[in-house]
Amino acid sequence: MLLEILALPRSSYYYHIKQLKQVDKNKVLKAKIKMIYDEHKGNYGYRRIALEIRKQGFLVNHKKVQRLMKRMNLAGRIRRKRKYSSYKGEIGKKADNLIQVTKVGNINTCFIMTFSIKKEFVHPCPVREIAQIIA
């Protein structure tokens, strides 16, 4: 009567009862997985756990470990990748600003260039005044 109300086939009902009575054949393996997972504070995923179990002398496939870990809701912690940074901190010493500018036109700069024209070297030196007051 209950099966008719639930619209469940009788075979499905008996199948589930039979499944509940069966002994878990992976009980020992699940215990080992849980022990290794807790020992390494959740940092190990299924691959490393499978290697640890193999080191202990048990022959186990990594896919089986992965499947059991999924059923047990265990997942290894994912390490975040860091963005590359070439910054190495401050290297060397900064020079003190010895130039005390009080008005525009006090300081001129010169940039010396070298290039050749018709087998002769030319050294132009454009002079430029600093237009900003740097405090």
Tab-separated table of N, CA and C in Angstrom, residues 19-105:
chain	number	residue	atom	x	y	z
A	19	GLN	N	20.656	-2.753	0.175
A	19	GLN	CA	21.833	-1.886	0.211
A	19	GLN	C	22.148	-1.424	1.631
A	20	LEU	N	21.128	-1.165	2.421
A	20	LEU	CA	21.331	-0.720	3.793
A	20	LEU	C	21.927	-1.815	4.670
A	21	LYS	N	21.629	-3.075	4.354
A	21	LYS	CA	22.125	-4.198	5.154
A	21	LYS	C	23.559	-4.592	4.796
A	22	GLN	N	24.036	-4.174	3.615
A	22	GLN	CA	25.374	-4.578	3.179
A	22	GLN	C	26.454	-3.905	4.022
A	23	VAL	N	27.549	-4.641	4.209
A	23	VAL	CA	28.698	-4.130	4.949
A	23	VAL	C	29.522	-3.255	4.003
A	24	ASP	N	30.011	-2.139	4.501
A	24	ASP	CA	30.822	-1.227	3.688
A	24	ASP	C	32.205	-1.842	3.483
A	25	LYS	N	32.514	-2.218	2.246
A	25	LYS	CA	33.793	-2.875	1.963
A	25	LYS	C	34.959	-1.879	1.917
A	26	ASN	N	34.659	-0.597	1.888
A	26	ASN	CA	35.705	0.430	1.857
A	26	ASN	C	35.907	1.094	3.213
A	27	LYS	N	35.423	0.455	4.263
A	27	LYS	CA	35.471	1.057	5.596
A	27	LYS	C	36.913	1.332	6.042
A	28	VAL	N	37.800	0.369	5.824
A	28	VAL	CA	39.202	0.515	6.230
A	28	VAL	C	39.872	1.621	5.413
A	29	LEU	N	39.605	1.624	4.110
A	29	LEU	CA	40.193	2.631	3.231
A	29	LEU	C	39.681	4.032	3.583
A	30	LYS	N	38.401	4.140	3.891
A	30	LYS	CA	37.831	5.436	4.287
A	30	LYS	C	38.480	5.941	5.570
A	31	ALA	N	38.729	5.030	6.496
A	31	ALA	CA	39.364	5.416	7.759
A	31	ALA	C	40.789	5.923	7.504
A	32	LYS	N	41.515	5.249	6.612
A	32	LYS	CA	42.879	5.676	6.282
A	32	LYS	C	42.873	7.049	5.599
A	33	ILE	N	41.939	7.233	4.677
A	33	ILE	CA	41.830	8.520	3.980
A	33	ILE	C	41.557	9.632	4.981
A	34	LYS	N	40.612	9.409	5.872
A	34	LYS	CA	40.248	10.420	6.873
A	34	LYS	C	41.427	10.710	7.805
A	35	MET	N	42.163	9.662	8.189
A	35	MET	CA	43.300	9.827	9.088
A	35	MET	C	44.395	10.684	8.423
A	36	ILE	N	44.733	10.367	7.160
A	36	ILE	CA	45.765	11.116	6.435
A	36	ILE	C	45.305	12.549	6.189
A	37	TYR	N	44.036	12.716	5.837
A	37	TYR	CA	43.479	14.054	5.580
A	37	TYR	C	43.575	14.926	6.833
A	38	ASP	N	43.210	14.360	7.984
A	38	ASP	CA	43.266	15.114	9.242
A	38	ASP	C	44.711	15.357	9.692
A	39	GLU	N	45.568	14.377	9.454
A	39	GLU	CA	46.973	14.488	9.851
A	39	GLU	C	47.660	15.661	9.140
A	40	HIS	N	47.286	15.880	7.890
A	40	HIS	CA	47.891	16.957	7.102
A	40	HIS	C	46.992	18.191	7.026
A	41	LYS	N	46.035	18.273	7.915
A	41	LYS	CA	45.168	19.453	8.097
A	41	LYS	C	44.449	19.882	6.823
A	42	GLY	N	44.051	18.912	6.013
A	42	GLY	CA	43.273	19.222	4.818
A	42	GLY	C	44.074	19.748	3.648
A	43	ASN	N	45.395	19.730	3.751
A	43	ASN	CA	46.229	20.244	2.663
A	43	ASN	C	46.439	19.221	1.551
A	44	TYR	N	46.206	17.950	1.832
A	44	TYR	CA	46.438	16.905	0.840
A	44	TYR	C	45.171	16.650	0.037
A	45	GLY	N	45.338	16.529	-1.281
A	45	GLY	CA	44.250	16.149	-2.168
A	45	GLY	C	44.288	14.647	-2.403
A	46	TYR	N	43.467	14.182	-3.346
A	46	TYR	CA	43.360	12.736	-3.554
A	46	TYR	C	44.661	12.122	-4.065
A	47	ARG	N	45.446	12.848	-4.845
A	47	ARG	CA	46.689	12.277	-5.379
A	47	ARG	C	47.697	12.006	-4.267
A	48	ARG	N	47.898	12.997	-3.412
A	48	ARG	CA	48.866	12.828	-2.324
A	48	ARG	C	48.390	11.793	-1.319
A	49	ILE	N	47.093	11.763	-1.062
A	49	ILE	CA	46.561	10.765	-0.126
A	49	ILE	C	46.750	9.369	-0.704
A	50	ALA	N	46.508	9.204	-2.003
A	50	ALA	CA	46.716	7.900	-2.644
A	50	ALA	C	48.181	7.480	-2.531
A	51	LEU	N	49.108	8.422	-2.699
A	51	LEU	CA	50.536	8.097	-2.557
A	51	LEU	C	50.873	7.688	-1.128
A	52	GLU	N	50.309	8.392	-0.153
A	52	GLU	CA	50.551	8.046	1.257
A	52	GLU	C	50.040	6.641	1.568
A	53	ILE	N	48.871	6.301	1.046
A	53	ILE	CA	48.306	4.963	1.290
A	53	ILE	C	49.183	3.901	0.635
A	54	ARG	N	49.701	4.187	-0.567
A	54	ARG	CA	50.601	3.240	-1.238
A	54	ARG	C	51.898	3.069	-0.464
A	55	LYS	N	52.388	4.155	0.153
A	55	LYS	CA	53.605	4.062	0.970
A	55	LYS	C	53.394	3.151	2.168
A	56	GLN	N	52.160	3.083	2.653
A	56	GLN	CA	51.840	2.223	3.794
A	56	GLN	C	51.674	0.763	3.381
A	57	GLY	N	51.751	0.488	2.072
A	57	GLY	CA	51.726	-0.891	1.607
A	57	GLY	C	50.395	-1.348	1.041
A	58	PHE	N	49.435	-0.475	0.872
A	58	PHE	CA	48.140	-0.840	0.306
A	58	PHE	C	48.114	-0.459	-1.170
A	59	LEU	N	47.581	-1.344	-1.994
A	59	LEU	CA	47.451	-1.073	-3.415
A	59	LEU	C	46.087	-0.434	-3.644
A	60	VAL	N	46.099	0.828	-4.046
A	60	VAL	CA	44.840	1.543	-4.235
A	60	VAL	C	44.978	2.482	-5.433
A	61	ASN	N	43.912	2.602	-6.194
A	61	ASN	CA	43.890	3.473	-7.360
A	61	ASN	C	43.513	4.887	-6.929
A	62	HIS	N	44.133	5.871	-7.552
A	62	HIS	CA	43.857	7.263	-7.177
A	62	HIS	C	42.413	7.656	-7.477
A	63	LYS	N	41.809	7.013	-8.499
A	63	LYS	CA	40.418	7.342	-8.831
A	63	LYS	C	39.462	6.852	-7.749
A	64	LYS	N	39.812	5.741	-7.130
A	64	LYS	CA	38.984	5.235	-6.035
A	64	LYS	C	39.089	6.164	-4.832
A	65	VAL	N	40.296	6.629	-4.548
A	65	VAL	CA	40.495	7.578	-3.446
A	65	VAL	C	39.714	8.854	-3.728
A	66	GLN	N	39.758	9.318	-4.963
A	66	GLN	CA	39.033	10.532	-5.340
A	66	GLN	C	37.525	10.345	-5.153
A	67	ARG	N	37.017	9.211	-5.581
A	67	ARG	CA	35.580	8.926	-5.468
A	67	ARG	C	35.147	8.863	-4.006
A	68	LEU	N	35.953	8.184	-3.170
A	68	LEU	CA	35.606	8.074	-1.750
A	68	LEU	C	35.701	9.427	-1.047
A	69	MET	N	36.707	10.215	-1.404
A	69	MET	CA	36.835	11.545	-0.797
A	69	MET	C	35.643	12.418	-1.161
A	70	LYS	N	35.161	12.280	-2.381
A	70	LYS	CA	33.996	13.060	-2.806
A	70	LYS	C	32.766	12.656	-2.000
A	71	ARG	N	32.597	11.357	-1.774
A	71	ARG	CA	31.459	10.876	-0.967
A	71	ARG	C	31.564	11.331	0.484
A	72	MET	N	32.802	11.450	0.974
A	72	MET	CA	33.026	11.863	2.366
A	72	MET	C	33.096	13.388	2.512
A	73	ASN	N	32.901	14.107	1.414
A	73	ASN	CA	32.970	15.576	1.390
A	73	ASN	C	34.324	16.101	1.881
A	74	LEU	N	35.390	15.464	1.423
A	74	LEU	CA	36.747	15.909	1.742
A	74	LEU	C	37.375	16.459	0.466
A	75	ALA	N	37.989	17.603	0.570
A	75	ALA	CA	38.673	18.191	-0.579
A	75	ALA	C	39.941	18.862	-0.092
A	76	GLY	N	41.008	18.694	-0.837
A	76	GLY	CA	42.276	19.323	-0.485
A	76	GLY	C	42.188	20.831	-0.635
A	77	ARG	N	42.926	21.531	0.189
A	77	ARG	CA	42.941	22.990	0.130
A	77	ARG	C	43.691	23.431	-1.122
A	78	ILE	N	43.130	24.376	-1.840
A	78	ILE	CA	43.749	24.873	-3.063
A	78	ILE	C	44.623	26.059	-2.715
A	79	ARG	N	45.888	25.971	-3.102
A	79	ARG	CA	46.807	27.081	-2.862
A	79	ARG	C	46.598	28.134	-3.936
A	80	ARG	N	46.431	29.343	-3.519
A	80	ARG	CA	46.215	30.444	-4.458
A	80	ARG	C	47.531	30.826	-5.126
A	81	LYS	N	47.458	31.071	-6.412
A	81	LYS	CA	48.639	31.509	-7.142
A	81	LYS	C	48.835	32.995	-6.896
A	82	ARG	N	50.070	33.380	-6.700
A	82	ARG	CA	50.374	34.786	-6.463
A	82	ARG	C	50.672	35.478	-7.784
A	83	LYS	N	50.245	36.704	-7.886
A	83	LYS	CA	50.541	37.495	-9.060
A	83	LYS	C	52.028	37.845	-9.039
A	84	TYR	N	52.682	37.758	-10.193
A	84	TYR	CA	54.115	38.031	-10.282
A	84	TYR	C	54.399	39.491	-9.972
A	85	SER	N	55.395	39.707	-9.165
A	85	SER	CA	55.829	41.061	-8.852
A	85	SER	C	57.351	41.094	-8.885
A	86	SER	N	57.904	41.992	-9.684
A	86	SER	CA	59.358	42.094	-9.781
A	86	SER	C	59.920	43.042	-8.727
A	87	TYR	N	59.072	43.621	-7.907
A	87	TYR	CA	59.509	44.568	-6.886
A	87	TYR	C	60.370	43.852	-5.854
A	88	LYS	N	61.588	44.343	-5.625
A	88	LYS	CA	62.509	43.704	-4.689
A	88	LYS	C	62.769	44.574	-3.475
A	89	GLY	N	61.968	45.579	-3.308
A	89	GLY	CA	62.180	46.497	-2.201
A	89	GLY	C	63.076	47.639	-2.652
A	90	GLU	N	63.355	48.531	-1.754
A	90	GLU	CA	64.203	49.663	-2.097
A	90	GLU	C	65.663	49.222	-2.070
A	91	ILE	N	66.335	49.379	-3.199
A	91	ILE	CA	67.727	48.970	-3.326
A	91	ILE	C	68.594	50.225	-3.336
A	92	GLY	N	69.617	50.248	-2.533
A	92	GLY	CA	70.527	51.384	-2.493
A	92	GLY	C	69.968	52.527	-1.662
A	93	LYS	N	70.627	53.668	-1.801
A	93	LYS	CA	70.226	54.839	-1.032
A	93	LYS	C	69.670	55.897	-1.971
A	94	LYS	N	68.718	56.643	-1.486
A	94	LYS	CA	68.191	57.756	-2.260
A	94	LYS	C	69.073	58.973	-2.009
A	95	ALA	N	69.366	59.697	-3.073
A	95	ALA	CA	70.164	60.917	-2.936
A	95	ALA	C	69.273	62.038	-2.413
A	96	ASP	N	69.823	62.838	-1.542
A	96	ASP	CA	69.081	63.984	-1.027
A	96	ASP	C	68.953	65.028	-2.129
A	97	ASN	N	67.851	65.765	-2.109
A	97	ASN	CA	67.639	66.829	-3.079
A	97	ASN	C	68.392	68.066	-2.591
A	98	LEU	N	69.563	68.298	-3.168
A	98	LEU	CA	70.414	69.403	-2.740
A	98	LEU	C	70.077	70.705	-3.454
A	99	ILE	N	69.253	70.626	-4.491
A	99	ILE	CA	68.906	71.816	-5.265
A	99	ILE	C	67.713	72.502	-4.599
A	100	GLN	N	67.923	73.715	-4.170
A	100	GLN	CA	66.851	74.493	-3.551
A	100	GLN	C	66.370	75.525	-4.569
A	101	VAL	N	65.273	75.247	-5.240
A	101	VAL	CA	64.746	76.133	-6.271
A	101	VAL	C	63.791	77.124	-5.625
A	102	THR	N	64.017	78.407	-5.876
A	102	THR	CA	63.128	79.437	-5.324
A	102	THR	C	62.338	80.147	-6.401
A	103	LYS	N	62.881	80.209	-7.625
A	103	LYS	CA	62.143	80.829	-8.727
A	103	LYS	C	62.498	80.123	-10.035
A	104	VAL	N	61.625	80.248	-11.024
A	104	VAL	CA	61.808	79.600	-12.317
A	104	VAL	C	63.005	80.223	-13.025
A	105	GLY	N	63.821	79.389	-13.649
A	105	GLY	CA	64.977	79.868	-14.395
A	105	GLY	C	66.268	79.754	-13.614
